[in-house]
Amino acid sequence: MKTGLLALSFAIVSSGYLAQMKSLPKLESGVSYELAQFRKSVLSDIKYQLDLKIPESKSERISGTEVLSFNYKKQNEAPLLIDFKEEAASLVSVTVNGKVTKPVFQNEHIIIDAQYLKSGLNQVHFTFLAGNGALNRREGYLYTLFVPDRARTMFPCFDQPNLKANYSLTLTIPEKWNAIANGKLKETRVQKGTKTLYFETSDLIPTYLFSFAAGDFKAFTDKIDRQDSRILYRETDSAKITNSMDSVFTLYRNSLDYFEKWTQIPHPFQKHGMVAVPDFQFGGMEHPGAILFQNSTLFLDKNATQNQLNNRSNLIAHEVAHLWFGDMVTMDWFNDVWMKEVFANFMADKSTGAASNKSVYDLKFLTTHFPAAYSVDRTLGANPIRQVLDNLQNAGMMYGPIIYSKAPIMMRQLELLTGEENFRKGIGEYLKKYAYSNATWPDLIDILDRRTREDLQSWNRVWVNDPGRPVVEYQVKYKGDKIENFTVSQHPEYGKEQKSWPQEFEISLFYPDRTEKIDVKLSGMQKEIPELKGKTKPLFILQNSSGIGYGVFGIDTAVMSNFSLIKDPVSRASAYISLYENMLGGRSVSPEEALQFFAEQLQKETTELNVRLIAGYISTIYWEFLPESKRLKISDTLENTVWQALQAQTAKNNKKILFDCYQGIFQSQQAYNTLYKIWESKVTPQDVSLNDEDFTNLALSLSLRNKDNKDLLQKQLDRITNTDRINRFKIIMKASSSDQKTRDEFFNGLVQKENRANESAVGAALGYLHHPLRQQTSTHYLPESLELLQEIQKTGAIFFPDNWLRSTFGNYQDPKALEAVNQFLMKNPDYNPILKNKILQATDNLKRAQILVK
């Protein structure tokens, strides 16, 4: 009764009250930039005291009490807006400075009337039911994920990054559960089947970094920074745990040591702690004291590939780097969210590269970042690194490969421009100046600008504030067999604007007995390279041979017939990437020529990261840029080429990559029989090691080629013993079913938010639902998939809209699919521009296929 009366009072807004609102920023859902700036000017010394009671059943609501304390500069009779994106009935009671209030609840804000507020210290007491939107409640456990603005979906707060606060947390949980939070655990009390955990007050952090995880987790403790530090996990494969646990802590300690030395700043928070989350929708999340990691990336068996090992070391280094970059110094507003991510990725590359030689670092940097950045920057939906953000409710859409991959490439060019030592000192000054506070990208540019003669403001515009990449061509004139003139030029890939990307890269001239290299600093539209005048005519020329330059580099097709002359793995990777990018642009190389070349290289290429790169290109070209008639015509030949390469390769990891490639592209009955026998018997080809997840993936690949796969999928389900992996497979097997009705039921069920809760599994399932072998019966899902996108963005985590689109449209070449996209965009001319760009990004290959598929 009390809750109902209070909820009713929230809905009543008098005309007199609305008149008061004129002195405030516009009242709208989310957290507008205007509101954030206003609150920053009047609020300080914020503290949250939260007491939550978490029942074991995820169907029961979590109840809580909260004391929100803050210093306030009272502005006449202006009310105060507190963010809470929940139904009014979830707010049971509110007391302001000792007085029970009847606040208005409107547009996702609790509005506290000025009569209850005072200048100086204020306290607001809430009794509430926690919203589930960002609690990620699964069977037996939960973990919070509040980035970028989702803390307000759980509890009332000031949900903006530049209002940092301290958090005192108390959790009451089932007795058998474990929990972790930002602060140290100071006391535990057990009573009748439950236990209450009291955590120390956290360090100063923004709402998006406040976090806890609780559930039926196992715990492992080891030393980090001379402290006992715990990791919570649910992995049940004892071999993986034994093989990985020491490595995880060692990688963490090594990263910590590197960043403390590089920044000259000790670890900035009170404790360390980790949680390995099954089916985590991110790779990791940098909550200080409670870092979340994707379970499958963290725990590996003894046969892990170099790529898996690299991913794990990079992930751990990335999240540890965030402790300085993002956690200690936080962006002022989420338009600069890329700053924390670029530094985390760039510094992770530095720290992991410090343990290897330069060529290994360069190859990993090139193959990790460039293809991913190009996948967005080549599209008509490309976004700049730094974007405009009007409201935090749109912040999640700003994430993507431009932030995670183009930005580190940009930062590497910036370091080259300013000089490594000036760069390091400038970053150190930035970290010390803004420690435990907030900063903007212009704040950093101003610091670096004072340390170089270069014009960083102009450099910043084209690299950071504008989208897109350059097309870099060369023109060479010969006189006899000598170079008379060599000129490099650049122009934007799209548009008529005349602009240039200041950057460094390398050009190599290849001869039968030698390679001659020259470094190029390109700052304008065109540059003559006098150092090459008089050089003997080479067999071929390779631009960007060191893999540092960014853009579409014109390719000399003679590289394909003389490829054995390229001894350096980095130069080979750069050539592979340039061939693929030129193919996509319809320049010099056709899809058939590129596919044949990459397939031939499978036996010859021995460097693991390059084998993985070209195997990925083979799959993409085969499914997306060859018409079905050509695919069927060359299928047997391609299968045999991949299988023979698998036999010829000597490195186990390369064999595993090629086995995955084979099971991804096969179509013949003979190949099906071979793979089915491997799956059924669990007897693998020599030196090919498959773990339980690999056999699950193999079963799913077989199911796509099986007209009645019910028994196959059920048998695979029966094989799985880990509860979390069982739950994941149950989702995916519906989407991969040979029964159309089952697939329809799966897709129609996605309209309900609860059926999208496991975003990682849903994304994987959509890939099977829309696999090229199923697309004749899947195109009818496309219009509704687009219609659901805005709801996906509102209710899902930051990566889910992009995952939804790419998993849906990623492998289509059918003109009907492009027609569905075009009709949707025509029908919605005022569609959210950031989401529209996501659609253009995800469907770029589909659009190119209309030209390339012949």
GROMACS .gro file of N, CA and C in nm, residues 50 52-55 57-64 84-86 128-147 150-155 169 171 177 210-215 217 277 280-281 287 292 753 757-759 795-797:
model
  192
   50LEU      N    1   2.585   0.159   0.032
   50LEU     CA    2   2.485   0.067  -0.023
   50LEU      C    3   2.482  -0.063   0.056
   52LEU      N    4   2.289  -0.426   0.013
   52LEU     CA    5   2.207  -0.504  -0.080
   52LEU      C    6   2.186  -0.646  -0.027
   53LYS      N    7   2.065  -0.696  -0.041
   53LYS     CA    8   2.032  -0.834  -0.004
   53LYS      C    9   2.002  -0.910  -0.133
   54ILE      N   10   2.088  -1.008  -0.164
   54ILE     CA   11   2.080  -1.078  -0.292
   54ILE      C   12   2.031  -1.220  -0.269
   55PRO      N   13   1.908  -1.253  -0.313
   55PRO     CA   14   1.858  -1.390  -0.299
   55PRO      C   15   1.923  -1.483  -0.400
   57SER      N   16   1.778  -1.710  -0.593
   57SER     CA   17   1.699  -1.722  -0.715
   57SER      C   18   1.702  -1.590  -0.792
   58LYS      N   19   1.733  -1.599  -0.920
   58LYS     CA   20   1.740  -1.477  -1.000
   58LYS      C   21   1.602  -1.419  -1.029
   59SER      N   22   1.498  -1.495  -0.999
   59SER     CA   23   1.362  -1.444  -1.021
   59SER      C   24   1.316  -1.352  -0.908
   60GLU      N   25   1.386  -1.356  -0.794
   60GLU     CA   26   1.352  -1.270  -0.681
   60GLU      C   27   1.427  -1.138  -0.691
   61ARG      N   28   1.359  -1.029  -0.657
   61ARG     CA   29   1.421  -0.897  -0.665
   61ARG      C   30   1.526  -0.878  -0.555
   62ILE      N   31   1.627  -0.799  -0.584
   62ILE     CA   32   1.728  -0.761  -0.488
   62ILE      C   33   1.682  -0.635  -0.418
   63SER      N   34   1.676  -0.637  -0.286
   63SER     CA   35   1.634  -0.519  -0.211
   63SER      C   36   1.757  -0.447  -0.158
   64GLY      N   37   1.743  -0.316  -0.139
   64GLY     CA   38   1.857  -0.239  -0.095
   64GLY      C   39   1.822  -0.113  -0.022
   84PHE      N   40   1.773   0.746  -1.198
   84PHE     CA   41   1.726   0.611  -1.162
   84PHE      C   42   1.637   0.561  -1.276
   85LYS      N   43   1.692   0.473  -1.357
   85LYS     CA   44   1.619   0.422  -1.473
   85LYS      C   45   1.546   0.294  -1.433
   86GLU      N   46   1.441   0.312  -1.356
   86GLU     CA   47   1.360   0.200  -1.311
   86GLU      C   48   1.216   0.248  -1.297
  128PHE      N   49   1.494   0.076  -0.178
  128PHE     CA   50   1.460   0.050  -0.318
  128PHE      C   51   1.473  -0.098  -0.352
  129LEU      N   52   1.415  -0.134  -0.465
  129LEU     CA   53   1.438  -0.265  -0.527
  129LEU      C   54   1.530  -0.242  -0.646
  130ALA      N   55   1.641  -0.313  -0.647
  130ALA     CA   56   1.742  -0.290  -0.751
  130ALA      C   57   1.689  -0.332  -0.887
  131GLY      N   58   1.717  -0.250  -0.986
  131GLY     CA   59   1.684  -0.287  -1.123
  131GLY      C   60   1.780  -0.394  -1.173
  132ASN      N   61   1.733  -0.481  -1.260
  132ASN     CA   62   1.814  -0.593  -1.308
  132ASN      C   63   1.890  -0.564  -1.437
  133GLY      N   64   1.869  -0.445  -1.496
  133GLY     CA   65   1.921  -0.417  -1.629
  133GLY      C   66   2.069  -0.440  -1.646
  134ALA      N   67   2.149  -0.412  -1.544
  134ALA     CA   68   2.294  -0.426  -1.557
  134ALA      C   69   2.353  -0.522  -1.454
  135LEU      N   70   2.267  -0.605  -1.393
  135LEU     CA   71   2.314  -0.698  -1.291
  135LEU      C   72   2.359  -0.833  -1.347
  136ASN      N   73   2.324  -0.860  -1.473
  136ASN     CA   74   2.367  -0.985  -1.538
  136ASN      C   75   2.346  -1.106  -1.447
  137ARG      N   76   2.221  -1.126  -1.409
  137ARG     CA   77   2.189  -1.236  -1.319
  137ARG      C   78   2.172  -1.365  -1.399
  138ARG      N   79   2.255  -1.462  -1.370
  138ARG     CA   80   2.249  -1.593  -1.432
  138ARG      C   81   2.215  -1.696  -1.325
  139GLU      N   82   2.201  -1.821  -1.366
  139GLU     CA   83   2.174  -1.927  -1.269
  139GLU      C   84   2.297  -1.946  -1.180
  140GLY      N   85   2.286  -1.905  -1.054
  140GLY     CA   86   2.393  -1.929  -0.958
  140GLY      C   87   2.493  -1.817  -0.942
  141TYR      N   88   2.481  -1.708  -1.016
  141TYR     CA   89   2.577  -1.599  -0.999
  141TYR      C   90   2.527  -1.472  -1.068
  142LEU      N   91   2.592  -1.361  -1.035
  142LEU     CA   92   2.564  -1.235  -1.102
  142LEU      C   93   2.693  -1.152  -1.103
  143TYR      N   94   2.697  -1.055  -1.196
  143TYR     CA   95   2.808  -0.959  -1.199
  143TYR      C   96   2.754  -0.828  -1.253
  144THR      N   97   2.800  -0.718  -1.198
  144THR     CA   98   2.753  -0.588  -1.243
  144THR      C   99   2.837  -0.540  -1.360
  145LEU      N  100   2.773  -0.466  -1.448
  145LEU     CA  101   2.841  -0.408  -1.563
  145LEU      C  102   2.771  -0.275  -1.591
  146PHE      N  103   2.825  -0.167  -1.534
  146PHE     CA  104   2.757  -0.038  -1.533
  146PHE      C  105   2.805   0.058  -1.642
  147VAL      N  106   2.905   0.019  -1.720
  147VAL     CA  107   2.954   0.107  -1.826
  147VAL      C  108   2.854   0.109  -1.941
  150ARG      N  109   2.493   0.271  -1.691
  150ARG     CA  110   2.393   0.173  -1.648
  150ARG      C  111   2.390   0.152  -1.497
  151ALA      N  112   2.471   0.227  -1.422
  151ALA     CA  113   2.458   0.221  -1.276
  151ALA      C  114   2.319   0.268  -1.236
  152ARG      N  115   2.266   0.364  -1.309
  152ARG     CA  116   2.133   0.418  -1.278
  152ARG      C  117   2.022   0.316  -1.301
  153THR      N  118   2.051   0.206  -1.371
  153THR     CA  119   1.950   0.102  -1.385
  153THR      C  120   1.939   0.015  -1.260
  154MET      N  121   2.039   0.026  -1.169
  154MET     CA  122   2.034  -0.055  -1.048
  154MET      C  123   1.999   0.027  -0.924
  155PHE      N  124   2.058   0.144  -0.909
  155PHE     CA  125   2.037   0.222  -0.787
  155PHE      C  126   2.039   0.371  -0.820
  169LEU      N  127   3.013  -0.065   0.056
  169LEU     CA  128   2.919  -0.169   0.012
  169LEU      C  129   2.906  -0.280   0.116
  171LEU      N  130   2.701  -0.658   0.129
  171LEU     CA  131   2.623  -0.756   0.054
  171LEU      C  132   2.580  -0.870   0.146
  177TRP      N  133   2.790  -1.887  -0.136
  177TRP     CA  134   2.841  -1.800  -0.241
  177TRP      C  135   2.969  -1.729  -0.198
  210PHE      N  136   3.216   0.135  -1.042
  210PHE     CA  137   3.167   0.068  -0.922
  210PHE      C  138   3.119  -0.072  -0.961
  211SER      N  139   3.158  -0.174  -0.884
  211SER     CA  140   3.127  -0.310  -0.928
  211SER      C  141   3.131  -0.410  -0.814
  212PHE      N  142   3.055  -0.517  -0.833
  212PHE     CA  143   3.067  -0.634  -0.747
  212PHE      C  144   3.021  -0.756  -0.827
  213ALA      N  145   3.067  -0.872  -0.786
  213ALA     CA  146   3.022  -0.999  -0.842
  213ALA      C  147   2.997  -1.093  -0.725
  214ALA      N  148   2.893  -1.175  -0.737
  214ALA     CA  149   2.859  -1.268  -0.629
  214ALA      C  150   2.798  -1.393  -0.689
  215GLY      N  151   2.826  -1.506  -0.627
  215GLY     CA  152   2.766  -1.628  -0.677
  215GLY      C  153   2.839  -1.753  -0.634
  217PHE      N  154   3.088  -1.921  -0.700
  217PHE     CA  155   3.223  -1.916  -0.759
  217PHE      C  156   3.321  -1.992  -0.671
  277VAL      N  157   3.443  -1.468  -1.593
  277VAL     CA  158   3.298  -1.476  -1.616
  277VAL      C  159   3.267  -1.563  -1.737
  280PHE      N  160   3.108  -1.403  -2.092
  280PHE     CA  161   3.114  -1.259  -2.070
  280PHE      C  162   3.102  -1.187  -2.203
  281GLN      N  163   3.017  -1.083  -2.206
  281GLN     CA  164   2.990  -1.014  -2.332
  281GLN      C  165   3.103  -0.922  -2.376
  287HIS      N  166   3.714  -0.271  -1.368
  287HIS     CA  167   3.678  -0.225  -1.234
  287HIS      C  168   3.796  -0.244  -1.138
  292LEU      N  169   3.683  -0.783  -1.433
  292LEU     CA  170   3.614  -0.895  -1.496
  292LEU      C  171   3.689  -0.938  -1.621
  753LYS      N  172   1.324  -0.942  -2.409
  753LYS     CA  173   1.455  -0.903  -2.355
  753LYS      C  174   1.525  -1.017  -2.282
  757ALA      N  175   1.946  -1.211  -2.288
  757ALA     CA  176   2.029  -1.179  -2.172
  757ALA      C  177   2.173  -1.228  -2.189
  758ASN      N  178   2.190  -1.349  -2.242
  758ASN     CA  179   2.325  -1.401  -2.268
  758ASN      C  180   2.368  -1.351  -2.406
  759GLU      N  181   2.420  -1.231  -2.411
  759GLU     CA  182   2.449  -1.165  -2.538
  759GLU      C  183   2.558  -1.237  -2.618
  795THR      N  184   1.862  -0.173  -2.438
  795THR     CA  185   1.859  -0.273  -2.331
  795THR      C  186   1.987  -0.355  -2.320
  796GLY      N  187   2.072  -0.352  -2.424
  796GLY     CA  188   2.189  -0.437  -2.424
  796GLY      C  189   2.315  -0.366  -2.379
  797ALA      N  190   2.422  -0.443  -2.363
  797ALA     CA  191   2.552  -0.386  -2.328
  797ALA      C  192   2.613  -0.318  -2.449
   0.00000   0.00000   0.00000
